[in-house]
Amino acid sequence: MKGTEKELLVLLAKALEGQSLKDIAIENEHELWKLARRHGVLPFLYEMGEEAGAAATMQVKQFYRLLFATKYYTGLLEQKGVACVVLKGCGAACGYPQEELRKSGDVDILVTDRKKWEYACQLLEERGAVREEEPTTTYHVGYRIPGGITLELHSSFMEAFDHGKANEVMDSMLETLTGQIIHSEVAGVEFPVLRRPYEAISLLVHMLHHFRTGGFGVKLLCDWKILWSQNWDKEDRETYLEWVGRFGLKGFSDLITQTCCRYLGLKPLDGTKGDIREETVEFFMEDIWESGEFGAGLNDRIAVLQDGGPLAYLRELHHQMLLNYPHHQSRPWLWPGLWTLTLFRFVRNNRRIRNVSTWSVLKKTAGRSRYMKEISLFRE
Amino acid sequence: MISWNEFCVRKAAGADWLIWTAQPGIPYVKPLTVNETGAEICKRLMEGQDLHEIGLWLGGPEEADAAEVDIRTFIDQLEQELVQNGWREEAGKEMEKRGGERDGEQ
């Protein structure tokens, strides 16, 4: 790990504990700002220099704008009897010493009452939300709301996993979420969020999604540290461990917790740390540094496979095909053609959009997939 | 007039922000930044202190009257800035809505 990276982690660990960074001397200011910006954590360093201060002021302004947009639309949905919760954004900011400094760019709302999904869309559209033309995913619809803000209305946390059993668990969890809503408050503004174990699952699944595609940066690691630094009672912790076990994500959860313990000073709760090798934690941290916020850092990071074997590549191809052509899931006679089209699109996008060779992408994927065995993804 | 129970002061990124928390959210009424003394005055107003009490805190017994005038000027400036941000218009709508809701309940 480079000196600047170590330095940033030390500073973040202090900032997340609410300690002042005012009189701390830094070696290479320019490099530090660059790194912190790339990972979406520059506002936390606001006391350390003008550039960080300016980023923090902009972030605070953005935070309040998004907070009140969240208030407006969750208030509307709740008033009309549609159960919903805030995902990420101001929901994830709860618990930070200064909630306003947690960077966020849009509003994410999950409709937990799935029968009212269409009604929720209708309500938003009646109140100034304009549906974006292309639905980019199968699990949310994008809206443009007043103020030029993007609002994503979710029907699920993330897109379907490439694992049937995990998807069944996700479906059964989504069915129960309406009963798991509480209200949080920031700056005198209340909004609905999930109870802590479910909030943790939501964040974990979010991290997994990014980890398996473009990667994720230090910001999400900070979210994890903040979430697990709060007062968890035994019941909540057991609920979390039960769900995470059913998903087969205990290994991944342990890996993140252990990384937060080692680099951000998290004190683990009983049963949440596991037994991941130090070497794996180090490799994972390197992976996070490379990614930048949401994998923005490198073009040749596309996917992490469930395990390192050759079959995993075919499984990923099939999964991508199902995501690209969801309407043909029940027409297996079309699959060979769609596999070919998916592969063609992958190679073409690598060259035209990502400007990297497919070989480079596959090599990177193999590298990132090598520790997947240790975290036993999707195995109970 | 500002209803101080509809506002809060938050410290973030080294600045004090005066936020109208009772706003509907859309249209959005931006918060104002105030200096430390301004923030303290706002907090005291939110706690229900009157101008004379705050004047005493700010200027002491001898300068209390002059301080009270300054505080009044400060509040007028805040109101003006809030109006520029759309506060009065939205506050009016909000009050109308609440009145309507109360009538509906009756």
Short mmCIF file of C-alpha atoms in Angstrom, two decimals, chain A residues 60-215:
data_model
loop_
_atom_site.label_atom_id
_atom_site.label_comp_id
_atom_site.label_asym_id
_atom_site.label_seq_id
_atom_site.Cartn_x
_atom_site.Cartn_y
_atom_site.Cartn_z
CA VAL A 60 -23.28 19.94 2.43
CA LYS A 61 -25.37 21.97 -0.02
CA GLN A 62 -26.00 18.87 -2.11
CA PHE A 63 -26.86 16.85 1.00
CA TYR A 64 -29.60 19.25 2.11
CA ARG A 65 -31.06 19.41 -1.38
CA LEU A 66 -31.23 15.61 -1.56
CA LEU A 67 -32.48 15.34 2.03
CA PHE A 68 -35.50 17.52 1.32
CA ALA A 69 -36.21 15.82 -2.01
CA THR A 70 -36.15 12.54 -0.07
CA LYS A 71 -38.51 14.00 2.52
CA TYR A 72 -40.91 15.16 -0.19
CA TYR A 73 -41.16 11.88 -2.10
CA THR A 74 -41.07 9.44 0.85
CA GLY A 75 -43.63 11.67 2.58
CA LEU A 76 -45.84 11.54 -0.50
CA LEU A 77 -45.62 7.75 -0.79
CA GLU A 78 -46.24 7.17 2.92
CA GLN A 79 -49.14 9.60 2.97
CA LYS A 80 -50.75 7.59 0.16
CA GLY A 81 -50.20 4.30 1.97
CA VAL A 82 -47.20 3.05 -0.01
CA ALA A 83 -44.58 1.58 2.34
CA CYS A 84 -41.08 2.60 1.30
CA VAL A 85 -37.57 3.17 2.64
CA VAL A 86 -34.57 5.26 1.72
CA LEU A 87 -31.61 3.27 0.45
CA LYS A 88 -28.08 4.63 0.70
CA GLY A 89 -27.95 8.48 0.59
CA CYS A 90 -29.19 10.17 3.75
CA GLY A 91 -30.13 6.72 5.12
CA ALA A 92 -26.50 5.60 5.02
CA ALA A 93 -25.41 8.98 6.41
CA CYS A 94 -27.21 8.34 9.72
CA GLY A 95 -24.58 7.68 12.35
CA TYR A 96 -21.77 9.65 10.73
CA PRO A 97 -20.38 12.33 13.08
CA GLN A 98 -21.43 14.90 10.44
CA GLU A 99 -24.07 13.26 8.27
CA GLU A 100 -23.80 16.04 5.69
CA LEU A 101 -20.27 15.06 4.70
CA ARG A 102 -21.23 11.63 3.38
CA LYS A 103 -21.18 12.05 -0.39
CA SER A 104 -24.28 11.22 -2.34
CA GLY A 105 -25.44 12.07 -5.82
CA ASP A 106 -29.05 10.95 -6.07
CA VAL A 107 -32.09 9.72 -4.15
CA ASP A 108 -32.82 5.99 -3.89
CA ILE A 109 -36.18 4.81 -2.60
CA LEU A 110 -37.20 1.17 -2.26
CA VAL A 111 -40.92 0.40 -2.45
CA THR A 112 -41.26 -2.43 0.06
CA ASP A 113 -44.93 -2.97 -0.70
CA ARG A 114 -44.44 -4.66 -4.04
CA LYS A 115 -48.15 -4.79 -4.88
CA LYS A 116 -48.16 -1.00 -4.94
CA TRP A 117 -45.20 -0.59 -7.29
CA GLU A 118 -47.25 0.74 -10.24
CA TYR A 119 -49.18 3.07 -7.94
CA ALA A 120 -45.89 4.40 -6.52
CA CYS A 121 -44.67 5.18 -10.05
CA GLN A 122 -47.94 6.91 -10.84
CA LEU A 123 -47.74 9.04 -7.68
CA LEU A 124 -44.23 10.19 -8.50
CA GLU A 125 -45.17 11.05 -12.05
CA GLU A 126 -48.14 13.08 -10.84
CA ARG A 127 -45.76 15.13 -8.66
CA GLY A 128 -43.18 16.32 -11.13
CA ALA A 129 -41.00 13.23 -11.55
CA VAL A 130 -40.22 12.52 -15.19
CA ARG A 131 -39.43 8.92 -16.04
CA GLU A 132 -36.11 8.49 -17.79
CA GLU A 133 -36.56 6.99 -21.22
CA GLU A 134 -34.34 3.94 -20.99
CA PRO A 135 -34.83 1.70 -17.98
CA THR A 136 -31.22 0.81 -17.28
CA THR A 137 -31.81 -2.06 -14.88
CA THR A 138 -34.39 -4.63 -13.98
CA TYR A 139 -34.66 -3.50 -10.36
CA HIS A 140 -35.23 0.22 -10.53
CA VAL A 141 -36.76 2.97 -12.63
CA GLY A 142 -34.92 6.26 -12.97
CA TYR A 143 -36.70 9.61 -12.64
CA ARG A 144 -35.60 13.17 -13.13
CA ILE A 145 -37.12 15.29 -10.35
CA PRO A 146 -37.17 19.09 -9.88
CA GLY A 147 -33.75 20.55 -9.22
CA GLY A 148 -32.18 18.24 -11.82
CA ILE A 149 -31.92 15.41 -9.28
CA THR A 150 -32.04 11.75 -10.23
CA LEU A 151 -34.41 9.64 -8.17
CA GLU A 152 -34.21 5.87 -8.49
CA LEU A 153 -37.33 4.03 -7.46
CA HIS A 154 -36.34 0.48 -6.55
CA SER A 155 -38.33 -2.72 -6.53
CA SER A 156 -35.33 -4.59 -5.10
CA PHE A 157 -31.95 -3.76 -3.58
CA MET A 158 -30.02 -4.84 -6.64
CA GLU A 159 -30.31 -6.83 -9.83
CA ALA A 160 -30.83 -10.59 -9.50
CA PHE A 161 -27.81 -12.66 -8.47
CA ASP A 162 -26.46 -15.33 -10.78
CA HIS A 163 -27.50 -17.81 -8.12
CA GLY A 164 -31.04 -19.19 -7.88
CA LYS A 165 -31.00 -19.95 -4.15
CA ALA A 166 -29.73 -16.48 -3.24
CA ASN A 167 -32.47 -14.96 -5.39
CA GLU A 168 -35.08 -17.04 -3.53
CA VAL A 169 -33.71 -15.75 -0.23
CA MET A 170 -33.79 -12.20 -1.58
CA ASP A 171 -37.43 -12.63 -2.63
CA SER A 172 -38.40 -13.97 0.77
CA MET A 173 -36.59 -11.10 2.48
CA LEU A 174 -38.23 -8.45 0.28
CA GLU A 175 -41.63 -9.87 1.27
CA THR A 176 -40.90 -9.12 4.93
CA LEU A 177 -39.41 -5.65 4.63
CA THR A 178 -42.61 -3.65 5.15
CA GLY A 179 -42.58 -4.90 8.74
CA GLN A 180 -38.99 -3.77 9.24
CA ILE A 181 -39.36 -0.03 8.68
CA ILE A 182 -38.33 2.55 11.26
CA HIS A 183 -37.90 6.31 10.97
CA SER A 184 -34.57 8.08 11.21
CA GLU A 185 -33.94 11.76 11.55
CA VAL A 186 -31.26 14.08 10.26
CA ALA A 187 -31.41 17.87 10.67
CA GLY A 188 -34.97 17.67 11.97
CA VAL A 189 -36.11 15.79 8.87
CA GLU A 190 -37.61 12.33 9.31
CA PHE A 191 -37.55 9.61 6.68
CA PRO A 192 -38.18 5.86 6.60
CA VAL A 193 -35.26 3.42 6.68
CA LEU A 194 -34.86 -0.29 7.30
CA ARG A 195 -34.14 -1.70 10.74
CA ARG A 196 -30.42 -2.13 11.28
CA PRO A 197 -29.95 -5.81 10.26
CA TYR A 198 -31.84 -5.22 7.03
CA GLU A 199 -30.00 -1.97 6.37
CA ALA A 200 -26.77 -3.94 6.76
CA ILE A 201 -27.95 -6.61 4.30
CA SER A 202 -28.93 -3.88 1.86
CA LEU A 203 -25.46 -2.33 2.10
CA LEU A 204 -23.76 -5.71 1.87
CA VAL A 205 -25.68 -6.64 -1.28
CA HIS A 206 -24.91 -3.22 -2.73
CA MET A 207 -21.21 -3.72 -2.05
CA LEU A 208 -21.32 -7.22 -3.50
CA HIS A 209 -22.91 -5.93 -6.68
CA HIS A 210 -20.21 -3.32 -7.16
CA PHE A 211 -17.46 -5.69 -6.08
CA ARG A 212 -18.50 -8.22 -8.70
CA THR A 213 -18.73 -5.66 -11.48
CA GLY A 214 -16.65 -2.48 -11.38
CA GLY A 215 -15.47 -2.70 -7.78
#
